[in-house]
């Protein structure tokens, strides 16, 4: 119902004891030092051929580059033939960073830079906005929301950045013909003049809309605005994030359309009906949405209802929960909907904006939509109608051991036939022999105490609980799928993580509760008869009990839905030690693809940024960033030079390392 799940506390320094030294490939000798304030550093002057005017595709003016969430750039100045020469053009440090030790919560900075209006805009986890020169990082203006820096709904201060709007016919001399928006954890949406950074007085109350005024039922926490709104014409499509696993009754899921100029509420989408809203909550939209302006449709990834791991309060169908739902852009009315998990008691939120793609299948052109999921499924439907492109089958699933009272599980769940699942889900993952030996058989003993009968094994109160694979950390996380329209190739990063979930009756929970970490451990589900515990499956050393790889990058041919290539992505790393590259890394954040035949991605534990060949998957270039790049990259062109921008902000879910670095790369000038 909110964001990423805890996936890698297991890269413990004990993994690098003498007994396992043979597994370590190298030692990372130095860690980046965080500067104390906003500062731009420009690389030594270089030179490119004569400056050319900007051309189509020069901008990256929305979170995913385009409203269809393709994360694609038609720029090809940087390509497979020269990407190995890519160098740091400039970097900028915001100063807005915390590791949690200085009185502030830790920061999670997942903002994609926005290039529009010949300016690079970035929002920070302290809810400040910087407008930067795209070629040098020089600050043009900055704005501070002075938001309350408290972890109200999240375990950390989080943001995914800003959104940009401009009038179809900007009026010279008039303010706020171009606007930058940023939301805050306490549910305030700010509108700033994109040229000056001053608040837009005509928007809401003196430049601010208080979204929490819409929080009128089970208002246990604010409707946190951590994902920037999606701008479609003069509409701002706005969802919100909540507090995971805490309450049975929580604010019910809503999606808002606001007027981009005034902030006036245009329509509201409710994922739960009136009766469900009384007894449940969430089924909110905490990630980005996609839009097809020609069809006039908004495609909404909806999360699961509360409480996340027990469905006794909603025995009847909740058809819009854990779904992709297409809404009329002007009215918010449902046009079609596909539910990807029935009666979701696994917290399998639909967590990424669906990727819109025009594909040719069997000689027929299809306006398609691909929805990635935490389960490692890629559902492909016609985005006009919601009907299958390749068959999606309802198959029988496990029905539990009867230990959880009041539960009425769905007898079937939808399974895509193409593309095939990205993860092997039919049987319990194989125990990693190295971890089992190091733990004196601990992993084998744990496996014997965990229920698993394939995908959708429901939670239990028995033993150590039910093995969850894929778990709520994903499969595929909110970075989503990138798509090259020329070659009709889709690219997605997927994590292989095993967790286990156990339910406790209320008195047993109160006795067992020993606290929680960053979205793992114990959680009360207050108001439900069961509390819960979710843990990563590790031995006493912190080593994962399941075999690597832990993360992969996969390319798919969308003519057929078949895999073109797949390879481990990133390197698992902590406290300076790198693991074998064949193990890969869990990932947060997604890829971008370009007409230059490249895939750019950060996302991994080792805090590197990389370029891969779109055709073969070969790694062609990498560089070290300050912290894990848990944000999608942006690709843009300014004054004839192509740039690739990454935010290195970190996330303690994969590694205890945070940063405040925006780092931008380009080819050397000739």
XYZ file of C-alpha atoms in Angstrom:
670
model
C 0.000 0.000 0.000
C 2.987 2.312 0.041
C 6.428 1.719 -1.352
C 9.284 -0.765 -1.529
C 9.620 -3.672 0.837
C 12.662 -4.619 2.885
C 14.709 -6.916 0.702
C 18.341 -7.085 1.665
C 19.318 -6.890 5.324
C 21.123 -10.132 4.537
C 24.294 -8.622 3.084
C 25.839 -8.733 6.509
C 29.544 -8.041 6.962
C 29.836 -11.488 8.475
C 29.347 -12.765 4.949
C 32.926 -11.709 4.435
C 34.436 -13.743 7.238
C 37.536 -15.786 6.536
C 35.458 -18.882 5.907
C 33.775 -17.161 2.986
C 36.660 -15.077 1.772
C 36.804 -17.008 -1.478
C 33.397 -15.562 -2.382
C 34.598 -11.970 -2.251
C 35.862 -10.538 -5.483
C 37.196 -7.174 -4.391
C 37.192 -4.556 -1.692
C 35.784 -1.106 -2.319
C 38.337 1.062 -0.611
C 36.617 4.399 -0.319
C 33.121 5.628 0.313
C 31.752 8.921 -0.926
C 31.711 11.833 1.480
C 28.510 13.809 1.851
C 28.931 17.564 1.440
C 27.218 19.922 3.817
C 25.195 21.981 1.387
C 24.022 22.449 -2.161
C 26.980 22.478 -4.474
C 27.602 21.887 -8.153
C 30.855 20.463 -9.459
C 31.561 20.701 -13.168
C 33.909 18.295 -14.909
C 36.931 19.610 -16.737
C 35.900 21.394 -19.945
C 35.450 19.093 -22.873
C 34.089 19.631 -26.322
C 31.658 18.232 -28.773
C 31.021 19.134 -32.375
C 29.255 22.402 -33.143
C 26.115 22.956 -31.116
C 22.943 21.926 -32.863
C 19.400 23.025 -32.070
C 17.263 20.803 -29.856
C 15.204 18.233 -31.735
C 12.257 15.974 -31.013
C 12.875 13.895 -27.900
C 15.317 16.355 -26.373
C 13.174 16.679 -23.242
C 12.442 14.342 -20.354
C 9.552 16.367 -19.002
C 7.732 13.735 -16.956
C 8.617 11.073 -14.418
C 8.878 8.298 -17.025
C 9.950 10.505 -19.914
C 6.570 10.109 -21.592
C 2.977 9.752 -20.404
C 3.021 6.179 -21.684
C 5.820 5.302 -19.215
C 8.085 3.918 -21.950
C 11.178 5.480 -20.375
C 12.508 5.842 -23.925
C 14.639 8.538 -25.514
C 14.940 8.899 -29.318
C 18.368 10.480 -28.817
C 21.304 8.545 -30.268
C 24.345 10.792 -29.891
C 25.408 8.412 -27.115
C 25.302 4.912 -28.585
C 26.791 1.428 -28.387
C 29.823 2.566 -30.359
C 30.887 5.370 -28.030
C 29.215 4.876 -24.627
C 32.480 3.550 -23.204
C 33.788 7.132 -23.525
C 30.995 8.553 -21.375
C 32.332 10.872 -18.687
C 31.000 12.881 -15.785
C 29.887 16.259 -17.144
C 28.883 17.686 -13.768
C 27.449 16.766 -10.387
C 25.333 18.588 -7.841
C 24.950 17.966 -4.119
C 21.728 19.226 -2.529
C 22.799 18.926 1.115
C 19.389 17.377 1.857
C 20.460 14.011 3.244
C 20.222 12.146 6.552
C 21.410 8.736 7.701
C 19.030 8.883 10.672
C 21.689 9.613 13.250
C 21.308 13.373 13.576
C 17.777 13.866 14.840
C 16.116 13.519 11.447
C 14.736 10.323 9.917
C 16.925 8.805 7.203
C 16.356 9.912 3.629
C 15.216 7.881 0.630
C 15.758 9.904 -2.539
C 14.156 8.313 -5.586
C 13.582 11.403 -7.732
C 13.904 11.277 -11.507
C 15.283 14.602 -12.798
C 12.865 16.520 -15.025
C 14.238 18.365 -18.077
C 11.836 20.946 -19.467
C 11.835 24.682 -20.158
C 15.597 24.362 -20.895
C 16.076 23.654 -17.190
C 16.730 20.581 -15.061
C 14.370 20.423 -12.062
C 14.833 18.189 -9.043
C 12.949 17.743 -5.756
C 14.661 16.574 -2.562
C 13.559 14.464 0.443
C 13.609 17.653 2.519
C 10.933 18.867 0.079
C 13.005 21.544 -1.556
C 13.115 22.190 -5.314
C 16.198 23.151 -7.330
C 16.167 24.531 -10.860
C 19.558 23.881 -12.459
C 21.402 24.772 -15.624
C 21.314 21.530 -17.649
C 24.906 21.871 -18.868
C 26.654 22.919 -15.652
C 24.431 22.297 -12.633
C 24.485 25.967 -11.703
C 21.499 26.872 -9.516
C 18.986 29.138 -11.256
C 16.587 29.169 -8.326
C 15.629 27.080 -5.317
C 12.508 26.831 -3.176
C 11.976 25.430 0.318
C 8.497 24.208 1.277
C 9.525 24.301 4.958
C 7.631 21.045 5.333
C 7.648 19.132 8.599
C 10.523 16.669 8.343
C 8.908 13.774 10.175
C 8.399 10.159 9.100
C 4.605 10.360 9.349
C 3.656 7.481 7.075
C 7.020 6.074 5.985
C 10.093 4.887 7.880
C 12.117 7.579 6.089
C 11.844 10.977 4.424
C 10.962 10.089 0.824
C 10.273 11.746 -2.485
C 10.217 10.823 -6.159
C 10.624 14.446 -7.171
C 8.659 17.001 -9.155
C 6.252 17.332 -12.076
C 6.097 19.966 -14.826
C 3.222 21.673 -16.678
C 3.070 24.470 -19.184
C 0.182 26.274 -20.856
C -0.605 25.321 -24.432
C -0.178 28.975 -25.406
C 1.950 30.657 -22.695
C 1.156 34.347 -22.247
C 4.267 36.509 -22.220
C 4.801 38.450 -19.016
C 2.239 36.438 -17.074
C 3.370 34.365 -14.087
C 2.869 30.612 -13.804
C 2.445 29.858 -17.477
C 4.898 27.093 -16.688
C 4.635 25.356 -13.315
C 6.696 22.914 -11.247
C 4.846 20.871 -8.588
C 6.139 19.095 -5.492
C 4.206 17.205 -2.829
C 5.148 16.579 0.795
C 4.684 13.800 3.318
C 2.161 15.941 5.203
C -0.048 16.082 2.073
C 0.654 19.583 0.772
C 0.964 20.139 -2.993
C 3.012 23.207 -3.989
C 2.888 24.940 -7.376
C 5.917 27.064 -8.351
C 6.551 29.327 -11.314
C 9.020 27.330 -13.418
C 10.982 30.452 -14.403
C 11.301 32.103 -10.993
C 10.526 29.534 -8.287
C 7.865 31.779 -6.760
C 4.605 30.238 -5.565
C 1.679 30.427 -7.990
C -0.856 32.519 -6.069
C -3.807 31.364 -8.186
C -3.173 27.717 -7.307
C -5.078 26.571 -4.207
C -4.429 28.875 -1.273
C -1.509 31.071 -2.284
C 0.235 28.316 -4.206
C -0.598 25.301 -2.021
C -3.379 22.698 -2.058
C -3.935 20.768 1.178
C -4.828 17.276 -0.058
C -5.473 16.180 3.496
C -8.759 18.085 3.363
C -9.959 15.048 1.388
C -8.875 12.697 4.199
C -12.260 12.357 5.921
C -12.627 8.636 6.779
C -10.334 6.572 9.045
C -7.880 9.486 8.920
C -5.150 7.796 10.924
C -2.340 9.370 8.891
C -1.920 12.044 6.195
C -2.297 11.275 2.489
C 1.411 11.564 1.783
C 2.362 12.976 -1.634
C 5.639 11.170 -2.336
C 5.052 10.450 -6.041
C 4.790 13.612 -8.169
C 1.475 14.096 -9.957
C 1.118 12.961 -13.548
C 0.432 15.940 -15.808
C -1.987 15.229 -18.669
C -3.103 18.360 -20.500
C -4.492 20.654 -17.813
C -5.064 17.772 -15.384
C -2.916 16.760 -12.426
C -3.532 13.086 -11.652
C -2.597 12.595 -8.028
C -2.424 9.544 -5.768
C -0.986 9.173 -2.285
C 1.006 6.863 0.001
C 0.005 5.535 3.411
C 1.339 3.564 6.357
C 1.908 -0.132 5.739
C 0.491 -2.996 7.781
C -0.539 -0.823 10.728
C -4.342 -0.713 10.619
C -7.308 -2.758 9.439
C -9.302 0.418 8.865
C -7.266 3.062 7.069
C -7.942 5.965 4.712
C -9.693 4.420 1.691
C -7.997 4.551 -1.682
C -8.648 7.663 -3.742
C -7.131 9.177 -6.865
C -7.675 12.850 -7.602
C -7.703 14.988 -10.709
C -6.884 18.627 -10.031
C -6.882 21.533 -12.412
C -3.233 22.250 -13.206
C -3.741 26.050 -13.098
C -5.993 26.444 -10.066
C -5.658 23.257 -8.034
C -9.447 22.866 -8.031
C -10.683 19.306 -7.574
C -12.139 17.982 -10.841
C -12.970 14.365 -9.964
C -12.211 11.611 -7.468
C -11.810 7.905 -8.159
C -12.650 5.475 -5.336
C -11.220 1.966 -5.638
C -13.459 0.683 -2.817
C -17.248 0.915 -2.763
C -19.084 2.693 0.037
C -19.577 -0.446 2.158
C -15.944 -1.517 1.824
C -14.750 1.946 2.808
C -16.459 1.510 6.182
C -14.579 -1.669 7.164
C -11.306 -1.485 5.203
C -9.094 1.106 3.562
C -6.197 1.784 1.195
C -6.420 0.138 -2.254
C -4.749 3.457 -3.008
C -2.491 4.528 -5.886
C 0.950 5.277 -4.467
C 2.991 4.980 -7.663
C 2.893 6.698 -11.057
C 0.049 6.347 -13.565
C 0.122 6.216 -17.369
C -1.945 8.218 -19.851
C -2.948 7.835 -23.498
C -4.017 11.372 -24.481
C -5.410 10.238 -27.846
C -7.722 7.726 -26.202
C -8.372 10.077 -23.285
C -7.591 7.295 -20.788
C -5.666 7.199 -17.512
C -4.254 3.785 -16.553
C -4.179 3.336 -12.799
C -2.142 0.706 -10.854
C -4.209 0.054 -7.719
C -2.833 -1.431 -4.489
C -4.371 -3.986 -2.105
C -6.949 -3.277 0.634
C -6.194 -3.171 4.352
C -5.375 -5.133 6.390
C -2.854 -6.437 3.900
C -2.477 -10.018 5.145
C -5.995 -10.927 6.296
C -9.164 -10.558 4.227
C -11.888 -11.509 6.663
C -13.403 -8.020 6.557
C -13.851 -8.218 2.790
C -15.143 -11.689 1.905
C -16.954 -10.383 -1.165
C -15.211 -9.439 -4.402
C -13.318 -6.141 -4.378
C -12.962 -5.872 -8.161
C -10.850 -2.718 -8.434
C -8.268 -3.647 -5.784
C -4.856 -4.925 -6.989
C -5.819 -4.045 -10.554
C -5.002 -1.980 -13.580
C -7.998 0.259 -14.119
C -8.572 2.552 -17.101
C -10.353 5.808 -16.296
C -11.806 8.515 -18.504
C -9.351 11.411 -18.254
C -12.104 14.045 -18.149
C -14.529 12.385 -15.730
C -12.668 9.706 -13.751
C -15.275 7.115 -14.718
C -14.126 3.507 -15.073
C -13.830 2.433 -18.725
C -12.367 -1.026 -18.069
C -10.496 -2.827 -15.303
C -8.442 -6.005 -14.956
C -7.822 -7.431 -11.507
C -4.462 -9.176 -11.264
C -4.870 -10.646 -7.764
C -8.244 -11.763 -6.397
C -8.761 -11.332 -2.660
C -5.191 -10.129 -2.194
C -3.778 -11.260 1.172
C -0.124 -11.060 0.033
C 0.289 -7.267 -0.246
C 0.838 -7.658 -3.997
C 0.133 -3.994 -4.758
C 0.248 -3.126 -8.434
C 3.292 -0.995 -7.876
C 4.388 0.420 -11.249
C 2.795 2.516 -13.939
C 1.776 0.250 -16.830
C 3.888 0.742 -19.954
C 1.963 1.651 -23.094
C 3.345 0.170 -26.304
C 2.248 -0.306 -29.893
C 3.312 -3.826 -30.893
C 2.895 -6.116 -33.881
C 1.813 -9.635 -33.012
C 1.123 -12.153 -35.776
C 1.215 -9.359 -38.322
C -1.457 -7.350 -36.487
C -0.755 -3.949 -34.914
C -2.046 -3.758 -31.357
C -2.307 -0.761 -29.006
C -1.022 -2.642 -25.973
C -0.396 -2.109 -22.281
C 2.078 -4.124 -20.221
C 1.551 -4.300 -16.465
C 4.489 -5.574 -14.430
C 3.829 -6.996 -10.978
C 5.535 -8.032 -7.776
C 4.851 -11.645 -8.692
C 7.200 -11.360 -11.664
C 4.236 -11.469 -14.051
C 3.973 -9.271 -17.134
C 0.328 -8.974 -18.160
C -0.238 -7.673 -21.704
C -3.661 -6.390 -22.784
C -5.197 -4.134 -25.420
C -5.193 -0.706 -23.818
C -8.421 0.310 -25.585
C -10.451 -2.596 -24.279
C -8.472 -4.377 -21.559
C -8.729 -7.674 -23.465
C -5.866 -10.199 -23.580
C -3.148 -9.884 -26.202
C -1.857 -13.333 -25.230
C -4.139 -15.587 -23.158
C -4.356 -14.882 -19.425
C -5.646 -17.972 -17.645
C -7.479 -18.450 -14.358
C -5.714 -21.321 -12.590
C -6.374 -23.069 -9.267
C -4.181 -21.882 -6.381
C -3.435 -23.166 -2.843
C -6.287 -22.790 -0.345
C -4.359 -22.748 2.919
C -4.188 -25.009 5.948
C -7.295 -23.712 7.708
C -5.372 -22.089 10.556
C -6.504 -18.541 9.686
C -10.105 -17.976 10.766
C -12.582 -15.905 8.776
C -10.576 -16.124 5.544
C -12.302 -16.831 2.218
C -9.576 -17.235 -0.388
C -10.127 -17.065 -4.120
C -10.000 -20.547 -5.681
C -8.195 -19.219 -8.782
C -5.801 -16.459 -9.820
C -4.880 -15.028 -13.245
C -1.648 -16.264 -14.833
C -0.180 -14.846 -18.066
C 0.934 -17.320 -20.739
C 3.180 -14.791 -22.526
C 5.558 -13.403 -21.539
C 6.357 -16.317 -19.260
C 6.801 -15.486 -15.540
C 10.144 -13.868 -14.832
C 10.603 -16.058 -11.737
C 10.153 -19.783 -11.116
C 7.148 -19.855 -8.794
C 5.853 -23.430 -8.973
C 8.100 -24.903 -6.303
C 9.976 -23.837 -3.208
C 13.258 -22.102 -4.147
C 16.308 -24.272 -3.724
C 18.325 -23.823 -0.532
C 21.717 -22.247 -1.178
C 24.234 -24.865 -0.102
C 26.906 -22.335 0.913
C 24.508 -20.539 3.281
C 23.259 -23.835 4.669
C 26.778 -25.069 5.444
C 27.749 -21.725 7.017
C 24.599 -21.848 9.123
C 25.067 -25.472 10.195
C 21.893 -26.533 8.380
C 19.845 -23.566 9.597
C 18.405 -22.842 6.137
C 17.271 -26.428 5.634
C 15.570 -26.397 9.038
C 13.833 -23.121 8.220
C 12.644 -24.460 4.841
C 11.139 -27.479 6.610
C 9.097 -25.168 8.857
C 7.717 -23.031 6.008
C 4.572 -23.834 4.041
C 4.885 -23.456 0.266
C 2.693 -24.998 -2.361
C 3.609 -22.652 -5.168
C 2.527 -19.140 -6.019
C -0.265 -17.790 -3.788
C 0.417 -19.996 -0.783
C -1.613 -17.986 1.782
C -0.388 -16.795 5.184
C -0.606 -19.223 8.098
C -0.267 -19.196 11.880
C 1.665 -22.488 11.940
C 5.377 -23.194 12.138
C 7.497 -20.283 10.986
C 4.750 -19.274 8.556
C 4.429 -19.426 4.776
C 7.326 -18.950 2.410
C 6.679 -15.976 0.126
C 8.271 -16.171 -3.295
C 8.036 -13.826 -4.938
C 7.491 -11.732 -1.836
C 5.955 -8.291 -1.453
C 9.334 -6.726 -2.292
C 8.811 -7.777 -5.904
C 9.497 -9.340 -8.583
C 9.345 -6.075 -10.379
C 9.337 -2.908 -8.308
C 8.003 0.577 -9.073
C 10.668 1.371 -11.703
C 8.574 -0.645 -14.146
C 9.194 -1.670 -17.753
C 11.062 0.361 -20.399
C 10.192 -0.035 -24.085
C 12.038 0.598 -27.340
C 9.332 1.316 -29.955
C 11.697 0.890 -32.904
C 12.728 -2.670 -32.126
C 9.636 -3.438 -30.007
C 11.841 -4.600 -27.153
C 10.771 -4.368 -23.506
C 13.390 -4.218 -20.720
C 12.732 -4.860 -17.037
C 14.789 -5.517 -13.906
C 13.583 -8.198 -11.518
C 14.657 -9.137 -7.976
C 14.786 -12.689 -6.597
C 13.956 -12.399 -2.891
C 12.518 -14.971 -0.465
C 10.632 -13.870 2.635
C 8.254 -15.600 4.993
C 5.029 -14.371 6.543
C 3.358 -15.533 9.728
C 0.080 -14.418 11.272
C -0.399 -14.262 15.056
C -3.709 -14.165 16.871
C -3.980 -10.907 18.796
C -2.793 -12.101 22.230
C -0.001 -14.175 20.688
C 1.052 -11.181 18.619
C 1.263 -8.915 21.648
C 3.529 -11.462 23.325
C 5.697 -12.072 20.243
C 6.109 -8.515 18.958
C 9.774 -7.589 19.082
C 9.669 -4.557 16.820
C 10.238 -3.881 13.154
C 12.875 -2.567 10.803
C 12.423 -0.737 7.526
C 9.185 -2.369 6.376
C 10.029 -5.756 7.830
C 9.571 -7.463 11.167
C 6.357 -7.267 13.196
C 3.315 -5.138 12.310
C 0.066 -4.969 14.301
C -2.745 -4.713 11.703
C -4.696 -3.006 14.507
C -8.403 -3.724 14.398
C -7.918 -7.144 12.780
C -7.791 -10.427 14.733
C -4.261 -11.078 13.456
C -0.978 -9.245 13.639
C 1.840 -10.294 11.332
C 5.560 -10.795 10.953
C 7.449 -10.620 7.666
C 11.113 -11.616 7.514
C 13.790 -12.202 4.897
C 14.861 -15.862 4.766
C 18.463 -15.743 6.029
C 20.766 -17.733 8.278
C 22.316 -16.411 11.491
C 25.157 -14.818 9.513
C 22.693 -12.798 7.482
C 23.336 -14.845 4.330
C 20.344 -15.456 2.038
C 19.093 -19.025 2.292
C 18.124 -19.198 -1.388
C 20.450 -19.554 -4.356
C 21.526 -16.534 -6.415
C 21.074 -14.637 -8.668
C 19.412 -11.938 -6.570
C 18.644 -9.620 -9.454
C 18.460 -9.759 -13.234
C 17.895 -7.541 -16.240
C 15.607 -9.079 -18.865
C 14.846 -8.051 -22.462
C 11.741 -9.330 -24.253
C 10.783 -9.428 -27.911
C 7.269 -7.993 -27.905
C 6.396 -9.495 -31.296
C 6.353 -12.888 -29.596
C 6.564 -12.262 -25.846
C 9.762 -14.334 -25.677
C 12.985 -13.533 -23.827
C 15.748 -12.025 -26.003
C 18.324 -12.114 -23.244
C 18.616 -12.044 -19.471
C 21.628 -11.462 -17.263
C 22.515 -10.684 -13.651
C 22.328 -6.959 -12.973
C 24.511 -5.089 -10.517
C 26.651 -6.515 -7.748
C 25.576 -7.310 -4.211
C 27.739 -5.255 -1.894
C 27.931 -3.925 1.620
C 30.550 -2.494 3.929
C 32.996 -2.270 1.065
C 32.842 -5.884 -0.109
C 31.692 -6.918 -3.575
C 30.163 -10.329 -4.266
C 30.560 -12.273 -7.548
C 28.911 -10.549 -10.485
C 27.038 -13.750 -11.348
C 25.005 -13.299 -8.164
C 23.510 -9.996 -9.327
C 21.871 -7.583 -6.903
C 18.391 -6.808 -5.627
C 17.252 -3.630 -7.314
C 15.077 -0.591 -6.632
C 14.521 1.807 -9.520
C 14.164 1.003 -13.189
C 15.821 1.345 -16.603
C 15.722 3.835 -19.462
C 16.346 2.879 -23.094
C 17.540 4.993 -26.010
C 17.633 5.020 -29.790
C 21.376 4.658 -29.419
C 20.770 0.988 -28.611
C 21.413 1.410 -24.882
C 19.852 0.518 -21.555
C 20.806 2.835 -18.675
C 20.158 1.756 -15.093
C 21.416 2.245 -11.546
C 19.197 0.457 -8.985
C 21.782 -1.952 -7.490
C 23.437 -2.303 -4.081
C 26.929 -1.478 -5.325
C 25.930 2.139 -6.089
C 27.064 1.929 -9.688
C 25.381 3.274 -12.796
C 25.632 1.173 -15.945
C 24.922 1.023 -19.662
C 24.032 -2.222 -21.412
C 23.543 -3.118 -25.054
C 19.825 -3.229 -25.810
C 20.480 -5.878 -28.440
C 22.717 -8.290 -26.531
C 22.671 -7.360 -22.835
C 26.443 -6.836 -22.787
C 27.625 -4.370 -20.153
C 29.333 -1.509 -22.005
C 30.023 1.138 -19.342
C 29.782 1.805 -15.613
C 30.717 4.409 -13.036
C 30.619 4.667 -9.251
C 27.999 6.925 -7.663
C 27.778 8.213 -4.098
C 24.948 5.863 -3.060
C 22.585 3.360 -4.692
C 20.674 5.007 -7.530
C 17.153 4.045 -6.443
C 15.607 6.278 -9.104
C 14.953 5.966 -12.812
C 17.477 7.880 -14.963
C 16.623 10.742 -17.308
C 18.030 11.303 -20.806
C 17.954 14.745 -22.436
C 19.628 16.991 -24.990
C 20.650 20.595 -24.364
C 22.367 22.813 -26.897
C 23.195 19.830 -29.055
C 24.744 17.677 -26.346
C 23.094 14.537 -24.981
C 23.129 13.941 -21.222
C 22.195 11.061 -18.912
C 21.246 12.059 -15.364
C 21.089 9.865 -12.255
C 20.063 10.654 -8.672
C 22.193 8.749 -6.138
C 20.081 8.963 -3.009
C 20.123 5.489 -1.514
C 17.540 3.455 0.356
C 18.212 1.488 3.532
C 15.962 -1.275 2.223
C 18.823 -2.484 0.046
C 21.828 -0.873 1.736
C 22.658 1.432 4.651
C 24.065 4.161 2.439
C 22.426 7.478 1.600
C 23.439 10.305 -0.687
C 22.488 13.703 -2.069
C 24.195 13.463 -5.461
C 22.753 14.305 -8.848
C 25.346 13.097 -11.348
C 25.148 13.841 -15.073
C 27.159 12.198 -17.887
C 27.951 13.133 -21.482
C 30.467 12.343 -24.201
C 33.702 14.362 -24.270
C 33.633 17.429 -26.442
C 35.767 17.014 -29.536
